[in-house]
């Protein structure tokens, strides 16, 4: 089924209503469309016609739904009109198998501007990268697990071994455990990046934070670090995947303890405002130099590889946290001062009061 283009040529009142100053728009590789408050397309550049496979100048006059033949485009316009901006992919149409990436933004005069790109190749490469990482991690998982098990067995008989051999075995064990950790985090990242659907449920952030802090209590005590949780009895509820959110909080608290000194305190604070629920993880540890602050969320990034005397760490923890938080429509930021400590703040949209019961 094809919806006939509703556009008209020059001299049409719509053309007169089109936003001005767009002479360079036809030089852009991205498609640009403007939708007025009445939901009519009042402008579309040459690339928009090419990407949407329409005759030149045929798009103005129609609606976003007619242009994209997908109600999700109209939903995006509605969302941008309501909240200022919105973005998303339109899955391939059966006819051509192309993915379209859309970004919509509302301007002061109430026009919603849509930028449309053919992202088929980009999405294909992203999928290949994710699949490669996923395959690699799966392939590595079995041998790495076996190496760890064999080392464990060897260590059981270590008493009989010469001290130098025993010491080497112990070092091997540390390295192998590090490898296992990296493989498991790579698998997590691949599955989060692969856009696996989130298991949505109502999650009490206070309970979740208490649980994660508890899981790290022994590790913290061993390092002489205290963990304090400041959270209301019944916490703010967010809609999300409890396992993934728990993992994100765990990673933050784990880092906070790892980069603290004996005698320091790690504080986990849960708060809520009208729109957002926040989890703040603050430590009194090493801090993060200013130049590194934005980069710590990149995969494999570590501030100072030599700094943590064999403490391990893969550099993947914070990139997992960021992915999880973004997948939940939230934000994460870090404030830090070297030698004073770091504070990571996660803000998540609070579940609507009407959210009701949880889905399976
Ligand atoms: P890692 O496995 O190395 O902890 P992350 O992605 O969790 O990987 O963190 C990346 C880097 O950011 C760490 O190696 C460390 O240099 C820095 N970092 C993270 N959290 C903290 C913190 N609470 N205090 C100081 N540095 C931190």
Short mmCIF file of C-alpha atoms and ligand atoms in Angstrom, two decimals:
data_model
loop_
_atom_site.label_atom_id
_atom_site.label_comp_id
_atom_site.label_asym_id
_atom_site.label_seq_id
_atom_site.Cartn_x
_atom_site.Cartn_y
_atom_site.Cartn_z
CA UNK A 1 0.00 0.00 0.00
CA UNK A 2 1.29 3.43 -0.85
CA UNK A 3 -0.14 6.68 0.38
CA UNK A 4 -0.10 9.27 -2.40
CA UNK A 5 2.18 12.19 -1.65
CA UNK A 6 0.18 15.21 -0.68
CA UNK A 7 2.74 17.74 -1.85
CA UNK A 8 2.26 20.57 -4.26
CA UNK A 9 4.67 22.63 -6.29
CA UNK A 10 5.76 26.25 -6.16
CA UNK A 11 3.19 28.97 -5.77
CA UNK A 12 1.32 26.92 -3.24
CA UNK A 13 0.35 28.65 0.02
CA UNK A 14 2.30 25.92 1.81
CA UNK A 15 5.47 26.95 0.05
CA UNK A 16 4.92 30.48 1.30
CA UNK A 17 4.51 29.15 4.83
CA UNK A 18 7.78 27.21 4.67
CA UNK A 19 10.50 28.41 7.02
CA UNK A 20 12.88 30.79 5.31
CA UNK A 21 16.65 30.87 5.09
CA UNK A 22 16.99 27.27 4.05
CA UNK A 23 18.88 27.74 0.80
CA UNK A 24 21.73 25.54 1.96
CA UNK A 25 19.41 22.74 3.06
CA UNK A 26 19.53 21.13 -0.37
CA UNK A 27 23.29 20.69 -0.03
CA UNK A 28 22.93 18.54 3.07
CA UNK A 29 23.34 14.77 2.94
CA UNK A 30 20.76 14.39 5.72
CA UNK A 31 17.08 14.76 5.02
CA UNK A 32 15.49 17.77 6.74
CA UNK A 33 11.74 18.17 7.16
CA UNK A 34 9.69 20.77 9.00
CA UNK A 35 6.25 19.92 10.40
CA UNK A 36 3.95 22.73 11.47
CA UNK A 37 1.68 22.65 14.56
CA UNK A 38 -1.18 21.42 12.35
CA UNK A 39 0.96 18.34 11.56
CA UNK A 40 1.55 19.34 7.94
CA UNK A 41 4.99 19.14 6.37
CA UNK A 42 5.88 22.70 5.35
CA UNK A 43 9.42 22.03 4.21
CA UNK A 44 11.50 19.10 2.97
CA UNK A 45 14.95 19.34 1.39
CA UNK A 46 16.23 17.36 -1.58
CA UNK A 47 17.84 14.66 0.59
CA UNK A 48 14.54 14.05 2.41
CA UNK A 49 12.88 13.32 -0.93
CA UNK A 50 15.75 11.10 -2.00
CA UNK A 51 15.90 9.11 1.27
CA UNK A 52 12.12 8.69 1.39
CA UNK A 53 12.05 7.92 -2.35
CA UNK A 54 9.61 10.68 -3.30
CA UNK A 55 9.33 12.84 -6.36
CA UNK A 56 11.03 16.23 -5.91
CA UNK A 57 8.89 18.75 -4.01
CA UNK A 58 6.19 16.18 -3.33
CA UNK A 59 6.52 15.94 0.46
CA UNK A 60 5.24 19.37 1.60
CA UNK A 61 1.52 19.31 2.24
CA UNK A 62 1.46 15.76 3.58
CA UNK A 63 1.85 14.55 7.14
CA UNK A 64 4.82 12.81 8.80
CA UNK A 65 2.78 9.62 8.73
CA UNK A 66 2.35 9.93 4.97
CA UNK A 67 6.01 10.77 4.42
CA UNK A 68 7.41 7.85 6.41
CA UNK A 69 4.48 5.43 6.07
CA UNK A 70 5.06 4.55 9.71
CA UNK A 71 3.02 5.79 12.64
CA UNK A 72 6.20 5.88 14.74
CA UNK A 73 7.35 8.95 12.79
CA UNK A 74 4.18 10.73 13.85
CA UNK A 75 4.69 9.54 17.45
CA UNK A 76 8.17 11.04 17.34
CA UNK A 77 6.80 14.39 16.16
CA UNK A 78 4.22 14.33 18.95
CA UNK A 79 6.94 13.50 21.50
CA UNK A 80 9.23 16.29 20.21
CA UNK A 81 6.32 18.74 20.31
CA UNK A 82 5.62 17.79 23.93
CA UNK A 83 9.14 17.48 25.36
CA UNK A 84 11.31 19.54 23.01
CA UNK A 85 13.21 16.74 21.30
CA UNK A 86 12.97 13.05 20.49
CA UNK A 87 14.96 10.50 18.52
CA UNK A 88 14.58 6.96 17.29
CA UNK A 89 15.09 4.46 14.50
CA UNK A 90 12.43 3.32 12.08
CA UNK A 91 12.91 -0.37 11.36
CA UNK A 92 13.32 -1.44 7.75
CA UNK A 93 10.34 -1.40 5.48
CA UNK A 94 9.87 -4.70 3.73
CA UNK A 95 10.31 -3.03 0.33
CA UNK A 96 13.91 -1.86 0.77
CA UNK A 97 15.28 -3.17 4.08
CA UNK A 98 16.66 0.21 5.09
CA UNK A 99 16.85 1.55 8.63
CA UNK A 100 16.10 5.24 9.02
CA UNK A 101 17.43 7.24 11.96
CA UNK A 102 15.26 10.20 12.99
CA UNK A 103 15.98 13.13 15.26
CA UNK A 104 13.21 15.62 15.91
CA UNK A 105 13.45 18.98 17.66
CA UNK A 106 10.84 21.68 18.32
CA UNK A 107 11.80 25.26 17.49
CA UNK A 108 10.48 28.37 19.23
CA UNK A 109 7.80 28.95 16.56
CA UNK A 110 6.26 25.52 17.20
CA UNK A 111 7.69 23.91 14.07
CA UNK A 112 9.10 20.44 14.62
CA UNK A 113 12.27 19.85 12.61
CA UNK A 114 13.11 16.30 11.65
CA UNK A 115 16.54 15.20 10.51
CA UNK A 116 16.46 11.83 8.78
CA UNK A 117 19.40 9.66 7.83
CA UNK A 118 19.79 6.28 6.23
CA UNK A 119 21.50 4.42 9.10
CA UNK A 120 21.34 0.95 7.53
CA UNK A 121 25.11 0.61 7.15
CA UNK A 122 25.83 2.09 10.58
CA UNK A 123 23.39 -0.27 12.29
CA UNK A 124 24.81 -3.21 10.31
CA UNK A 125 28.34 -2.39 11.48
CA UNK A 126 27.15 -1.90 15.06
CA UNK A 127 25.43 -5.28 14.91
CA UNK A 128 28.57 -6.94 13.54
CA UNK A 129 30.67 -5.38 16.31
CA UNK A 130 28.21 -6.50 18.99
CA UNK A 131 27.99 -10.01 17.53
CA UNK A 132 31.75 -10.23 17.27
CA UNK A 133 32.18 -9.24 20.92
CA UNK A 134 29.41 -11.58 21.94
CA UNK A 135 30.90 -14.53 20.02
CA UNK A 136 34.39 -13.80 21.24
CA UNK A 137 33.28 -13.62 24.86
CA UNK A 138 31.27 -16.82 24.55
CA UNK A 139 34.25 -18.59 22.95
CA UNK A 140 36.56 -17.33 25.69
CA UNK A 141 34.25 -18.14 28.54
CA UNK A 142 34.73 -21.92 28.57
CA UNK A 143 38.54 -22.03 28.37
CA UNK A 144 38.86 -19.21 30.89
CA UNK A 145 36.53 -20.99 33.30
CA UNK A 146 38.51 -24.20 32.84
CA UNK A 147 41.83 -22.44 33.48
CA UNK A 148 40.41 -21.03 36.71
CA UNK A 149 39.12 -24.42 37.81
CA UNK A 150 42.43 -26.14 37.03
CA UNK A 151 44.36 -23.48 38.90
CA UNK A 152 42.08 -23.92 41.87
CA UNK A 153 42.77 -27.63 41.86
CA UNK A 154 46.52 -27.04 41.61
CA UNK A 155 46.39 -24.61 44.52
CA UNK A 156 44.80 -27.28 46.70
CA UNK A 157 48.08 -29.20 46.47
CA UNK A 158 50.21 -26.07 46.67
CA UNK A 159 51.65 -26.94 50.09
CA UNK A 160 53.81 -29.57 48.44
CA UNK A 161 55.22 -27.16 45.89
CA UNK A 162 58.40 -25.10 46.17
CA UNK A 163 57.62 -21.53 47.34
CA UNK A 164 58.62 -19.92 44.02
CA UNK A 165 56.28 -22.18 42.07
CA UNK A 166 53.50 -21.52 44.56
CA UNK A 167 54.01 -17.77 44.24
CA UNK A 168 53.84 -18.00 40.46
CA UNK A 169 50.68 -20.04 40.67
CA UNK A 170 49.12 -17.43 42.92
CA UNK A 171 49.99 -14.71 40.41
CA UNK A 172 48.53 -16.83 37.64
CA UNK A 173 45.36 -17.16 39.64
CA UNK A 174 45.02 -13.38 39.99
CA UNK A 175 45.54 -12.91 36.25
CA UNK A 176 43.11 -15.70 35.35
CA UNK A 177 40.46 -14.26 37.67
CA UNK A 178 40.94 -10.91 35.97
CA UNK A 179 40.45 -12.55 32.56
CA UNK A 180 37.28 -14.25 33.77
CA UNK A 181 35.95 -10.94 35.09
CA UNK A 182 36.69 -9.24 31.77
CA UNK A 183 34.94 -11.96 29.77
CA UNK A 184 31.88 -11.76 31.98
CA UNK A 185 31.75 -7.95 31.75
CA UNK A 186 32.22 -8.07 27.97
CA UNK A 187 29.28 -10.46 27.75
CA UNK A 188 27.19 -8.12 29.90
CA UNK A 189 28.11 -5.15 27.75
CA UNK A 190 27.35 -7.05 24.53
CA UNK A 191 23.93 -8.06 25.79
CA UNK A 192 23.11 -4.54 27.02
CA UNK A 193 24.39 -2.97 23.79
CA UNK A 194 22.56 -5.54 21.73
CA UNK A 195 19.46 -3.78 22.95
CA UNK A 196 18.04 -6.88 24.60
CA UNK A 197 14.63 -5.89 25.85
CA UNK A 198 14.61 -4.66 29.41
CA UNK A 199 12.60 -6.74 31.84
CA UNK A 200 10.32 -4.04 33.12
CA UNK A 201 9.15 -4.11 36.70
CA UNK A 202 8.55 -1.61 39.49
CA UNK A 203 11.87 -1.36 41.28
CA UNK A 204 12.28 0.15 44.76
CA UNK A 205 15.62 1.96 44.52
CA UNK A 206 16.12 2.05 48.30
CA UNK A 207 15.73 -1.71 48.66
CA UNK A 208 17.92 -2.30 45.63
CA UNK A 209 20.68 -0.02 46.97
CA UNK A 210 20.60 -1.67 50.41
CA UNK A 211 20.88 -5.11 48.79
CA UNK A 212 23.89 -4.12 46.67
CA UNK A 213 25.66 -2.42 49.59
CA UNK A 214 25.12 -5.60 51.62
CA UNK A 215 26.72 -7.70 48.89
CA UNK A 216 29.90 -5.61 49.18
CA UNK A 217 30.00 -5.33 52.96
CA UNK A 218 32.55 -8.14 53.51
CA UNK A 219 34.78 -6.85 50.70
CA UNK A 220 34.62 -3.34 52.19
CA UNK A 221 35.39 -4.56 55.72
CA UNK A 222 38.38 -6.46 54.43
CA UNK A 223 39.64 -3.16 53.01
CA UNK A 224 38.86 -1.23 56.22
CA UNK A 225 36.17 0.80 54.44
CA UNK A 226 32.72 1.50 55.95
CA UNK A 227 29.59 1.56 53.77
CA UNK A 228 26.71 3.75 54.95
CA UNK A 229 23.33 3.64 53.20
CA UNK A 230 21.06 6.66 53.63
CA UNK A 231 17.73 5.68 52.12
CA UNK A 232 14.07 5.92 53.10
CA UNK A 233 12.35 2.78 54.33
CA UNK A 234 10.24 2.69 51.18
CA UNK A 235 12.16 4.24 48.34
CA UNK A 236 11.25 5.87 45.05
CA UNK A 237 9.95 3.45 42.46
CA UNK A 238 11.41 3.36 38.98
CA UNK A 239 10.30 1.26 36.06
CA UNK A 240 13.13 -0.95 34.94
CA UNK A 241 15.19 -4.09 35.00
CA UNK A 242 16.09 -4.81 38.62
CA UNK A 243 19.05 -7.07 37.75
CA UNK A 244 20.65 -4.51 35.46
CA UNK A 245 19.98 -1.57 37.78
CA UNK A 246 21.37 -3.61 40.67
CA UNK A 247 24.48 -4.34 38.66
CA UNK A 248 24.94 -0.62 37.94
CA UNK A 249 24.68 0.31 41.63
CA UNK A 250 26.97 -2.58 42.56
CA UNK A 251 29.62 -1.40 40.09
CA UNK A 252 29.52 2.13 41.50
CA UNK A 253 29.79 1.00 45.11
CA UNK A 254 32.48 -1.52 44.20
CA UNK A 255 34.56 1.23 42.58
CA UNK A 256 33.96 3.55 45.54
CA UNK A 257 35.34 0.92 47.93
CA UNK A 258 38.16 -0.08 45.58
CA UNK A 259 39.45 3.47 45.27
CA UNK A 260 39.16 4.25 49.01
CA UNK A 261 41.79 3.97 51.73
CA UNK A 262 41.35 2.14 55.04
CA UNK A 263 39.33 4.32 57.42
CA UNK A 264 37.32 5.94 54.60
CA UNK A 265 33.53 5.83 54.34
CA UNK A 266 31.46 5.16 51.23
CA UNK A 267 27.98 6.69 51.34
CA UNK A 268 25.07 5.47 49.22
CA UNK A 269 22.19 7.97 49.27
CA UNK A 270 18.77 7.45 47.68
CA UNK A 271 16.55 10.49 47.08
CA UNK A 272 13.58 11.50 44.97
CA UNK A 273 12.11 14.66 43.48
CA UNK A 274 8.90 14.99 41.49
CA UNK A 275 10.47 13.76 38.26
CA UNK A 276 13.60 11.85 39.18
CA UNK A 277 14.89 9.30 41.61
CA UNK A 278 18.58 9.57 42.41
CA UNK A 279 21.20 7.22 43.73
CA UNK A 280 24.35 8.99 44.88
CA UNK A 281 27.49 6.99 45.58
CA UNK A 282 30.12 9.12 47.32
CA UNK A 283 33.58 8.13 48.49
CA UNK A 284 36.52 9.82 50.23
CA UNK A 285 39.09 8.09 48.08
CA UNK A 286 41.64 8.86 45.41
CA UNK A 287 39.42 11.07 43.25
CA UNK A 288 39.59 11.38 39.45
CA UNK A 289 41.73 14.00 37.70
CA UNK A 290 39.68 16.57 35.76
CA UNK A 291 41.07 15.49 32.39
CA UNK A 292 39.90 11.92 32.93
CA UNK A 293 36.45 12.66 34.29
CA UNK A 294 34.55 12.44 31.01
CA UNK A 295 36.54 9.49 29.80
CA UNK A 296 36.04 7.09 32.71
CA UNK A 297 32.73 6.00 31.14
CA UNK A 298 34.49 4.77 27.99
CA UNK A 299 35.07 1.06 27.74
CA UNK A 300 38.51 -0.11 28.92
CA UNK A 301 39.42 3.37 30.16
CA UNK A 302 41.40 3.43 33.39
CA UNK A 303 42.84 6.59 34.89
CA UNK A 304 46.17 5.26 35.93
CA UNK A 305 46.82 1.67 35.11
CA UNK A 306 49.71 1.52 37.58
CA UNK A 307 47.88 3.29 40.39
CA UNK A 308 45.96 0.43 41.93
CA UNK A 309 48.71 -1.99 42.81
CA UNK A 310 47.28 -5.07 41.12
CA UNK A 311 43.73 -4.29 42.19
CA UNK A 312 42.59 -5.49 38.81
CA UNK A 313 39.53 -3.99 37.21
CA UNK A 314 38.78 -4.17 33.54
CA UNK A 315 37.82 -0.60 32.75
CA UNK A 316 34.40 -1.87 31.67
CA UNK A 317 32.44 -1.30 34.90
CA UNK A 318 31.48 2.32 34.32
CA UNK A 319 30.63 1.82 30.66
CA UNK A 320 28.20 -0.88 31.77
CA UNK A 321 26.74 1.54 34.33
CA UNK A 322 26.29 4.25 31.71
CA UNK A 323 24.64 1.88 29.24
CA UNK A 324 22.22 0.59 31.86
CA UNK A 325 21.33 4.10 33.03
CA UNK A 326 20.78 5.39 29.48
CA UNK A 327 18.70 2.33 28.59
CA UNK A 328 16.42 3.38 31.47
CA UNK A 329 16.15 6.95 30.17
CA UNK A 330 18.37 8.23 32.99
CA UNK A 331 21.56 10.25 33.35
CA UNK A 332 24.82 9.78 35.19
CA UNK A 333 27.36 12.38 36.23
CA UNK A 334 30.50 12.48 38.32
CA UNK A 335 31.98 15.13 40.55
CA UNK A 336 35.42 14.52 41.92
CA UNK A 337 38.42 16.10 43.48
CA UNK A 338 41.76 14.41 43.63
CA UNK A 339 42.63 13.29 47.14
CA UNK A 340 39.18 14.31 48.42
CA UNK A 341 36.87 11.80 46.77
CA UNK A 342 34.35 11.16 44.03
CA UNK A 343 30.58 11.38 43.85
CA UNK A 344 28.63 9.56 41.16
CA UNK A 345 24.98 10.59 40.75
CA UNK A 346 22.50 8.46 38.82
CA UNK A 347 19.12 10.05 38.06
CA UNK A 348 16.28 7.88 36.76
CA UNK A 349 12.79 8.90 35.67
CA UNK A 350 10.38 8.17 38.47
CA UNK A 351 7.59 5.73 37.62
CA UNK A 352 4.27 7.44 37.01
CA UNK A 353 2.03 7.14 40.08
CA UNK A 354 -0.38 5.19 37.90
CA UNK A 355 2.29 2.63 36.97
CA UNK A 356 0.51 0.03 39.11
CA UNK A 357 1.60 -3.61 39.24
CA UNK A 358 4.70 -5.06 37.73
CA UNK A 359 5.02 -6.91 34.49
CA UNK A 360 6.65 -10.33 34.48
P1 LIG B 1 37.56 -0.58 36.57
O1 LIG B 1 37.21 -2.00 36.33
O2 LIG B 1 38.96 -0.24 36.20
O3 LIG B 1 37.14 -0.10 37.91
P2 LIG B 1 35.55 1.24 35.59
O4 LIG B 1 34.99 1.42 34.23
O5 LIG B 1 34.60 0.87 36.67
O6 LIG B 1 36.68 0.18 35.46
O7 LIG B 1 36.29 2.55 36.00
C1 LIG B 1 37.18 3.16 35.08
C2 LIG B 1 38.24 3.95 35.80
O8 LIG B 1 37.66 5.10 36.43
C3 LIG B 1 38.91 3.19 36.92
O9 LIG B 1 39.95 2.37 36.46
C4 LIG B 1 39.41 4.34 37.78
O10 LIG B 1 40.62 4.85 37.24
C5 LIG B 1 38.35 5.40 37.64
N1 LIG B 1 37.35 5.35 38.75
C6 LIG B 1 36.11 4.78 38.73
N2 LIG B 1 35.47 4.96 39.89
C7 LIG B 1 36.30 5.65 40.69
C8 LIG B 1 36.20 6.16 42.03
N3 LIG B 1 35.12 5.97 42.79
N4 LIG B 1 37.28 6.84 42.51
C9 LIG B 1 38.38 7.04 41.75
N5 LIG B 1 38.53 6.59 40.49
C10 LIG B 1 37.51 5.91 39.95
#
